[in-house]
């Protein structure tokens, strides 16, 4: 059988929000590799495994470690939060995997924060939507600005990842200022902090209020489209069914 | 305890691609309600349940049935394919739920086709992306056109749902013609048919080739962004890590 590395989306954090398949592969594997913070969430649930971690900014090295361990004959799982394919490691694993043609890469999906956070808020993404990361670590800020403007012009519901960090506390404000060039101040928005983890908190805002709200790096932000409304404290984007 | 209805995303179809929590709730519930085709996928795995179905176009009636059964004291699960919040029933359930204030609606996430299909193709959505349905049953076509144009202009990776049906066999061609006003003919694209079901098939194309390709209603379509490339037969959108 061909050697194989699994790239696994572990969902928002709560073990029950992982896919049945992801859970099975983590039970079967020898080695679990990932970003230190995420791997630590798994140590208790998967005892007896070899755990390997690298800090942030060491992503390429982390991928090489995964392939090197698989080359030794181990069954290796690289884990990512959310889905492996949404700002996750599956792209880099396939790029680096080109140097390891004898090892196959299998991607196992997970629930990304747009979905798990949306479920907590209600149904913000029931219609067409765009997902944008505000992190400019790997993307020029003017590209992020352009995407925000186009998404607003298209009347997409928008989900923002990485809305803030210590080094860029004002990025959500800057993003809201761009959106406010196209969208009204009373557009319904929502945030979810610590999705599927202790301290999970959902809040609704207008876009004008959101502009002046401080969020942390564990927050996912949702901007409604022109049809989005608040129903009983939930954020709901109708699909258009007649009731 | 307050009465509660669950709205559950069952993922692409393969039972292993459901979340652990969704599986648990389906095992615990009394009644499973959904669109006939999806409910039939569950009959064997969840024996002894009461199964209720309505055909397409009866979505509002289906939601009312769910609340009526829950009002009788039953534990009710409304199922949707993929995620309950992405073109699923969670929005309509919350809208109709406003008439049943004594019943709480809990949304349980699942893996939507953008994620599960992306995993089959490789990593097409690793960077910012837009999700657009080509169905004009509930959305005016000119709004769909506008969203396609804005998504292309923003250099999003794009995932298209409902790219075709019997009544609109040429919608993918019409969508590609709009995208080709902004994107080059050799832009990398991919399709996945029957994700997580028998007959799963992934194919790569250029946008020019995709325009002249016939797909069916069980197909999800992916359009790469300006960085997307083909690596060993997989579709990969790099996030921008230095290798």
Coordinates of C-alpha atoms in Angstrom, one line a residue:
Chain A
X1 CA 0.0 0.0 0.0
X2 CA 1.2 3.5 -0.8
X3 CA 2.4 5.6 2.1
X4 CA -0.1 8.3 3.1
X5 CA -0.3 11.4 5.2
X6 CA -3.6 12.7 6.4
X7 CA -4.4 16.5 6.6
X8 CA -7.3 16.7 9.1
X9 CA -9.6 19.6 9.9
X10 CA -10.4 19.2 13.6
X11 CA -13.4 21.7 13.6
X12 CA -13.8 24.5 16.1
X13 CA -12.3 22.7 19.2
X14 CA -15.1 20.8 20.9
X15 CA -14.3 17.1 20.1
X16 CA -17.9 16.4 19.2
X17 CA -17.7 18.8 16.3
X18 CA -15.1 16.8 14.6
X19 CA -16.1 14.5 11.7
X20 CA -16.5 10.8 12.5
X21 CA -13.8 10.1 9.9
X22 CA -11.3 12.6 11.4
X23 CA -11.8 11.0 14.8
X24 CA -11.3 7.5 13.4
X25 CA -8.0 8.4 11.7
X26 CA -6.7 10.2 14.8
X27 CA -7.4 7.0 16.8
X28 CA -5.7 4.8 14.1
X29 CA -2.6 7.0 13.5
X30 CA 0.9 6.8 15.1
X31 CA 1.8 10.4 15.0
X32 CA -0.1 13.7 15.3
X33 CA 1.6 16.8 14.1
X34 CA 0.4 20.4 14.3
X35 CA 0.6 23.9 15.6
X36 CA 1.3 23.7 19.4
X37 CA -2.0 25.2 20.5
X38 CA -4.2 22.8 18.5
X39 CA -2.1 19.7 19.3
X40 CA -2.5 20.4 23.0
X41 CA -6.3 20.2 22.6
X42 CA -5.9 16.6 21.4
X43 CA -3.4 15.1 23.9
X44 CA -6.0 13.9 26.4
X45 CA -8.5 12.5 23.8
X46 CA -5.9 10.5 21.9
X47 CA -3.5 9.0 24.5
X48 CA -0.5 6.9 23.4
X49 CA 0.2 8.9 20.3
X50 CA 3.5 10.6 19.3
X51 CA 2.8 14.3 19.3
X52 CA 5.0 16.7 17.3
X53 CA 4.5 20.5 17.2
X54 CA 6.0 23.6 15.7
X55 CA 5.1 27.2 16.5
X56 CA 3.5 29.6 14.1
X57 CA 5.8 30.8 11.2
X58 CA 7.3 27.2 11.1
X59 CA 4.6 25.9 8.8
X60 CA 6.9 24.6 6.0
X61 CA 9.1 22.8 8.5
X62 CA 5.9 21.2 10.1
X63 CA 4.9 19.8 6.7
X64 CA 8.4 18.4 6.1
X65 CA 8.3 16.7 9.5
X66 CA 5.0 15.1 8.5
X67 CA 6.4 13.6 5.3
X68 CA 9.7 12.5 7.0
X69 CA 7.7 10.6 9.7
X70 CA 5.4 9.0 7.0
X71 CA 8.5 8.0 5.0
X72 CA 9.6 6.0 8.0
X73 CA 6.4 4.0 7.7
X74 CA 4.4 5.7 10.3
X75 CA 0.7 6.6 9.9
X76 CA 0.8 10.4 10.2
X77 CA -2.0 13.0 10.8
X78 CA -1.4 16.7 10.3
X79 CA -4.1 18.6 12.2
X80 CA -5.5 22.1 11.6
X81 CA -8.3 23.9 13.4
X82 CA -11.5 24.2 11.4
X83 CA -11.2 22.8 7.9
X84 CA -7.8 21.8 6.5
X85 CA -8.6 23.6 3.3
X86 CA -9.7 27.0 4.6
X87 CA -6.6 28.9 5.7
X88 CA -5.3 25.5 6.7
X89 CA -2.4 23.3 5.8
X90 CA -3.7 21.3 2.9
X91 CA -2.4 23.7 0.3
X92 CA 1.1 23.8 1.7
X93 CA 1.1 20.0 2.3
X94 CA 0.3 19.4 -1.4
X95 CA 3.0 21.9 -2.4
X96 CA 5.7 20.3 -0.3
X97 CA 4.4 16.9 -1.1
X98 CA 5.6 17.4 -4.6
X99 CA 9.0 16.5 -3.2
X100 CA 7.7 13.3 -1.7
X101 CA 6.0 11.6 -4.7
X102 CA 5.9 8.2 -2.9
X103 CA 3.6 9.6 -0.2
X104 CA 0.0 10.3 -0.9
X105 CA -1.8 13.2 0.7
X106 CA -5.4 12.7 1.8
X107 CA -7.4 15.7 3.0
X108 CA -10.1 15.1 5.6
X109 CA -12.6 17.9 5.9
X110 CA -13.7 19.6 9.1
X111 CA -16.2 22.3 10.1
X112 CA -14.6 25.7 9.5
X113 CA -15.4 28.7 11.7
X114 CA -17.8 30.3 9.0
X115 CA -20.0 27.2 9.5
X116 CA -19.6 26.6 13.3
X117 CA -19.8 30.3 14.2
X118 CA -22.7 30.7 11.8
X119 CA -24.6 27.9 13.6
X120 CA -24.1 29.7 17.0
X121 CA -25.4 33.0 15.6
X122 CA -28.3 31.4 13.7
X123 CA -28.1 31.4 9.9
X124 CA -26.0 34.3 8.7
X125 CA -24.6 32.5 5.5
X126 CA -27.7 30.8 4.1
X127 CA -27.3 32.7 0.8
X128 CA -24.2 33.4 -1.3
X129 CA -21.2 34.5 0.8
X130 CA -17.5 35.5 0.9
X131 CA -14.8 34.5 3.4
X132 CA -12.0 37.0 3.9
X133 CA -9.0 36.9 6.3
X134 CA -7.9 40.2 7.7
X135 CA -4.4 38.9 8.4
X136 CA -1.8 40.7 6.2
X137 CA 1.0 38.3 7.3
X138 CA 0.8 36.5 3.9
X139 CA -1.4 38.9 1.9
X140 CA -0.9 42.5 1.0
X141 CA -3.4 44.8 2.7
X142 CA -4.5 46.5 -0.5
X143 CA -5.6 43.1 -1.8
X144 CA -7.7 42.6 1.4
X145 CA -9.2 46.0 0.9
X146 CA -10.2 45.3 -2.7
X147 CA -11.8 42.0 -1.7
X148 CA -13.8 43.7 1.1
X149 CA -15.0 46.4 -1.4
X150 CA -16.0 43.8 -4.1
X151 CA -17.8 41.6 -1.5
X152 CA -19.8 44.5 -0.2
X153 CA -20.7 45.7 -3.7
X154 CA -21.8 42.1 -4.6
X155 CA -24.2 42.0 -1.6
X156 CA -22.5 38.9 -0.3
X157 CA -22.9 37.9 3.4
X158 CA -19.3 38.2 4.6
X159 CA -17.4 36.1 7.1
X160 CA -14.1 37.7 8.4
X161 CA -11.3 35.4 9.8
X162 CA -8.4 36.8 11.9
X163 CA -10.1 40.1 12.5
X164 CA -7.5 41.3 15.0
X165 CA -4.3 40.4 16.8
X166 CA -1.9 42.1 19.2
X167 CA 0.1 43.6 16.3
X168 CA -2.9 44.9 14.4
X169 CA -5.6 45.9 16.9
X170 CA -7.4 48.3 14.5
X171 CA -7.8 46.0 11.5
X172 CA -11.5 45.3 12.1
X173 CA -12.1 49.1 12.3
X174 CA -10.2 49.6 9.0
X175 CA -12.3 46.8 7.4
X176 CA -15.6 48.3 8.6
X177 CA -14.6 51.7 7.3
X178 CA -14.2 50.2 3.8
X179 CA -17.5 48.2 4.1
X180 CA -19.3 51.4 5.2
X181 CA -18.5 53.0 1.9
X182 CA -21.0 50.6 0.4
X183 CA -23.2 49.3 3.2
X184 CA -25.5 51.2 5.6
X185 CA -24.6 51.7 9.3
X186 CA -27.6 49.6 10.4
X187 CA -26.5 46.5 8.5
X188 CA -26.9 43.5 10.9
X189 CA -23.5 42.0 12.0
X190 CA -22.5 39.4 14.5
X191 CA -19.4 38.0 16.3
X192 CA -18.7 34.7 17.9
X193 CA -15.8 34.3 20.3
X194 CA -14.3 30.9 21.3
X195 CA -16.6 28.8 19.0
X196 CA -17.1 25.4 20.5
X197 CA -14.8 26.1 23.4
X198 CA -15.2 27.3 27.0
X199 CA -16.4 30.9 27.0
X200 CA -18.3 30.7 23.7
X201 CA -20.0 34.1 23.2
X202 CA -22.2 35.4 20.4
X203 CA -23.2 39.0 20.0
X204 CA -25.2 41.0 17.4
X205 CA -24.3 44.5 16.3
X206 CA -25.0 47.0 13.6
X207 CA -22.1 47.6 11.2
X208 CA -21.7 51.1 12.8
X209 CA -21.4 49.5 16.3
X210 CA -19.1 46.8 15.1
X211 CA -16.7 49.4 13.7
X212 CA -16.2 50.6 17.3
X213 CA -16.0 47.2 18.9
X214 CA -12.7 45.6 20.0
X215 CA -12.5 41.9 19.2
X216 CA -9.7 39.4 19.9
X217 CA -8.0 36.8 17.7
X218 CA -10.4 34.1 18.8
X219 CA -13.3 35.9 17.2
X220 CA -15.1 35.3 13.9
X221 CA -17.0 38.2 12.4
X222 CA -20.2 38.0 10.2
X223 CA -21.6 40.9 8.1
X224 CA -25.1 40.3 6.9
X225 CA -26.3 40.9 3.3
X226 CA -29.2 43.3 2.4
X227 CA -31.8 40.7 3.5
X228 CA -30.3 39.7 6.8
X229 CA -32.4 40.3 9.9
X230 CA -32.5 39.7 13.6
X231 CA -35.1 37.2 14.7
X232 CA -35.4 36.5 18.4
X233 CA -31.7 37.4 19.0
X234 CA -30.4 35.3 16.1
X235 CA -28.8 36.5 12.9
X236 CA -30.8 35.2 9.9
X237 CA -30.1 35.6 6.2
X238 CA -33.2 34.3 4.4
X239 CA -32.8 32.2 1.3
X240 CA -35.9 33.6 -0.2
X241 CA -38.5 30.9 0.4
X242 CA -42.1 32.1 0.6
X243 CA -43.6 31.6 4.1
Chain B
X1 CA -36.5 21.6 29.9
X2 CA -37.4 23.8 26.9
X3 CA -38.6 21.9 23.8
X4 CA -36.0 21.9 21.1
X5 CA -35.7 21.2 17.3
X6 CA -32.3 20.4 15.8
X7 CA -31.3 21.5 12.3
X8 CA -28.5 19.1 11.2
X9 CA -26.1 19.3 8.4
X10 CA -25.4 15.7 7.4
X11 CA -22.3 16.4 5.2
X12 CA -21.8 15.2 1.7
X13 CA -23.5 11.8 2.1
X14 CA -21.0 9.3 3.3
X15 CA -22.0 8.7 7.0
X16 CA -18.4 9.0 8.2
X17 CA -18.3 12.6 7.0
X18 CA -21.0 13.6 9.4
X19 CA -19.9 15.3 12.7
X20 CA -19.8 13.2 15.8
X21 CA -22.5 15.4 17.3
X22 CA -24.8 15.2 14.4
X23 CA -24.6 11.4 14.5
X24 CA -25.3 11.4 18.3
X25 CA -28.4 13.6 17.9
X26 CA -29.8 11.4 15.1
X27 CA -29.3 8.4 17.3
X28 CA -31.1 10.1 20.2
X29 CA -34.0 11.7 18.4
X30 CA -37.5 10.3 17.8
X31 CA -38.2 11.9 14.4
X32 CA -36.1 12.7 11.4
X33 CA -37.5 15.2 8.9
X34 CA -36.1 16.3 5.5
X35 CA -36.2 16.3 1.8
X36 CA -37.1 12.8 0.5
X37 CA -33.8 12.1 -1.2
X38 CA -31.6 12.9 1.9
X39 CA -33.9 11.2 4.4
X40 CA -33.6 8.0 2.3
X41 CA -29.9 8.1 2.8
X42 CA -30.4 7.8 6.6
X43 CA -33.1 5.1 6.9
X44 CA -30.7 2.2 7.2
X45 CA -28.2 3.9 9.6
X46 CA -30.9 5.1 12.0
X47 CA -33.4 2.2 12.4
X48 CA -36.5 2.6 14.5
X49 CA -37.0 6.3 13.9
X50 CA -40.1 8.0 12.6
X51 CA -39.1 9.4 9.1
X52 CA -41.1 12.3 7.6
X53 CA -40.4 13.8 4.2
X54 CA -41.7 16.5 1.9
X55 CA -40.6 17.0 -1.7
X56 CA -38.7 20.1 -3.0
X57 CA -40.7 23.3 -3.1
X58 CA -42.5 22.2 0.2
X59 CA -39.7 23.6 2.4
X60 CA -42.0 25.8 4.6
X61 CA -44.4 22.9 5.2
X62 CA -41.4 20.7 6.1
X63 CA -40.4 23.3 8.8
X64 CA -43.9 23.5 10.2
X65 CA -44.1 19.7 10.5
X66 CA -40.8 19.8 12.5
X67 CA -42.2 22.3 15.0
X68 CA -45.5 20.5 15.2
X69 CA -43.8 17.2 16.1
X70 CA -41.6 18.9 18.6
X71 CA -44.6 20.6 20.2
X72 CA -46.0 17.1 20.9
X73 CA -42.9 16.4 23.0
X74 CA -40.8 14.5 20.4
X75 CA -37.1 15.1 19.9
X76 CA -37.0 16.2 16.3
X77 CA -34.1 16.5 13.8
X78 CA -34.5 18.4 10.6
X79 CA -31.7 17.2 8.2
X80 CA -30.1 19.0 5.3
X81 CA -27.3 17.9 3.0
X82 CA -23.9 19.6 3.6
X83 CA -24.2 22.3 6.3
X84 CA -27.6 23.4 7.6
X85 CA -26.5 27.0 7.2
X86 CA -25.2 27.0 3.6
X87 CA -28.3 27.0 1.3
X88 CA -29.8 24.8 4.0
X89 CA -32.8 25.0 6.2
X90 CA -31.5 26.7 9.3
X91 CA -32.6 30.2 8.0
X92 CA -36.1 29.1 7.2
X93 CA -36.4 27.2 10.5
X94 CA -35.5 30.3 12.5
X95 CA -38.0 32.4 10.4
X96 CA -40.8 30.0 11.0
X97 CA -39.7 29.3 14.5
X98 CA -40.7 32.9 15.4
X99 CA -44.3 31.4 15.5
X100 CA -43.2 28.7 18.0
X101 CA -41.5 30.7 20.8
X102 CA -41.7 27.8 23.2
X103 CA -39.4 25.7 21.0
X104 CA -35.7 26.4 20.7
X105 CA -33.8 25.9 17.4
X106 CA -30.3 24.4 17.7
X107 CA -28.2 24.4 14.5
X108 CA -25.6 21.5 14.2
X109 CA -22.9 22.2 11.6
X110 CA -21.9 19.8 8.8
X111 CA -19.3 19.8 6.1
X112 CA -20.7 21.8 3.1
X113 CA -19.7 20.8 -0.5
X114 CA -17.2 23.7 -0.8
X115 CA -15.1 21.9 1.9
X116 CA -15.8 18.2 1.1
X117 CA -15.4 18.8 -2.7
X118 CA -12.3 20.9 -2.1
X119 CA -10.7 18.1 -0.1
X120 CA -11.3 15.7 -3.0
X121 CA -9.7 18.2 -5.5
X122 CA -6.8 19.1 -3.2
X123 CA -6.9 22.6 -1.7
X124 CA -8.7 25.0 -4.0
X125 CA -10.0 27.3 -1.2
X126 CA -7.0 27.8 1.0
X127 CA -7.2 31.6 0.5
X128 CA -10.2 34.0 0.5
X129 CA -13.1 32.6 -1.4
X130 CA -16.7 33.2 -2.5
X131 CA -19.6 30.7 -2.6
X132 CA -22.3 31.3 -5.2
X133 CA -25.4 29.3 -6.2
X134 CA -26.3 29.4 -9.9
X135 CA -29.9 28.4 -9.1
X136 CA -32.3 31.2 -10.0
X137 CA -35.3 29.5 -8.4
X138 CA -35.1 31.9 -5.4
X139 CA -32.6 34.6 -6.6
X140 CA -32.9 36.9 -9.7
X141 CA -30.3 35.9 -12.4
X142 CA -29.0 39.5 -12.6
X143 CA -28.0 39.3 -8.9
X144 CA -26.1 36.1 -9.6
X145 CA -24.4 37.7 -12.6
X146 CA -23.3 40.7 -10.4
X147 CA -21.9 38.4 -7.8
X148 CA -19.9 36.4 -10.3
X149 CA -18.5 39.6 -11.8
X150 CA -17.5 41.0 -8.4
X151 CA -16.0 37.7 -7.2
X152 CA -13.8 37.5 -10.3
X153 CA -12.8 41.1 -10.0
X154 CA -11.8 40.5 -6.3
X155 CA -9.6 37.6 -7.3
X156 CA -11.5 35.2 -5.0
X157 CA -11.4 31.5 -5.5
X158 CA -15.0 30.7 -6.3
X159 CA -17.1 27.7 -5.5
X160 CA -20.3 27.3 -7.5
X161 CA -23.3 25.3 -6.1
X162 CA -26.2 24.1 -8.3
X163 CA -24.3 24.7 -11.5
X164 CA -27.0 23.0 -13.7
X165 CA -30.3 21.2 -13.7
X166 CA -32.7 19.8 -16.2
X167 CA -34.5 23.2 -16.6
X168 CA -31.3 25.2 -17.0
X169 CA -28.6 23.1 -18.7
X170 CA -26.7 26.1 -19.9
X171 CA -26.2 28.1 -16.7
X172 CA -22.6 27.0 -16.1
X173 CA -21.8 28.2 -19.7
X174 CA -23.5 31.5 -19.0
X175 CA -21.6 31.9 -15.7
X176 CA -18.2 31.1 -17.3
X177 CA -18.9 33.7 -20.0
X178 CA -19.2 36.3 -17.3
X179 CA -16.1 35.1 -15.5
X180 CA -14.2 35.1 -18.8
X181 CA -14.8 38.9 -19.0
X182 CA -12.4 39.2 -16.1
X183 CA -10.3 36.0 -15.9
X184 CA -8.0 34.3 -18.4
X185 CA -9.1 31.2 -20.4
X186 CA -6.3 29.1 -18.8
X187 CA -7.4 29.8 -15.2
X188 CA -7.4 26.4 -13.3
X189 CA -10.8 25.0 -12.5
X190 CA -12.1 21.8 -11.1
X191 CA -15.3 19.9 -10.7
X192 CA -16.4 17.1 -8.2
X193 CA -19.4 14.9 -8.9
X194 CA -21.1 12.8 -6.2
X195 CA -18.9 14.0 -3.4
X196 CA -18.7 11.3 -0.7
X197 CA -21.1 9.0 -2.6
X198 CA -20.7 6.2 -5.0
X199 CA -19.3 7.4 -8.3
X200 CA -17.3 10.3 -6.8
X201 CA -15.3 11.9 -9.7
X202 CA -12.9 14.9 -9.7
X203 CA -11.7 16.6 -12.8
X204 CA -9.5 19.6 -13.6
X205 CA -10.1 22.0 -16.5
X206 CA -9.1 25.4 -17.7
X207 CA -11.9 28.0 -17.5
X208 CA -12.1 27.9 -21.3
X209 CA -12.7 24.1 -21.2
X210 CA -15.1 24.3 -18.3
X211 CA -17.3 26.7 -20.3
X212 CA -17.9 23.9 -22.8
X213 CA -18.3 21.1 -20.3
X214 CA -21.7 19.7 -19.3
X215 CA -22.1 19.1 -15.6
X216 CA -25.1 17.7 -13.7
X217 CA -26.9 18.8 -10.6
X218 CA -24.7 16.6 -8.4
X219 CA -21.6 18.5 -9.3
X220 CA -19.8 21.3 -7.4
X221 CA -17.6 23.6 -9.4
X222 CA -14.4 25.4 -8.3
X223 CA -12.7 28.3 -10.1
X224 CA -9.2 29.1 -8.9
X225 CA -7.7 32.5 -8.1
X226 CA -4.7 34.0 -9.8
X227 CA -2.3 31.9 -7.7
X228 CA -4.1 28.5 -8.2
X229 CA -2.0 25.8 -9.8
X230 CA -2.1 22.1 -10.6
X231 CA 0.3 20.0 -8.6
X232 CA 0.3 16.3 -9.4
X233 CA -3.3 16.3 -10.6
X234 CA -4.6 18.2 -7.6
X235 CA -5.9 21.8 -7.6
X236 CA -4.0 23.9 -5.1
X237 CA -4.4 27.6 -4.1
X238 CA -1.3 28.5 -2.1
X239 CA -1.8 30.6 1.0
X240 CA 1.5 32.3 0.5
X241 CA 3.9 30.5 2.8
X242 CA 7.6 30.6 1.8
X243 CA 8.8 27.2 1.0

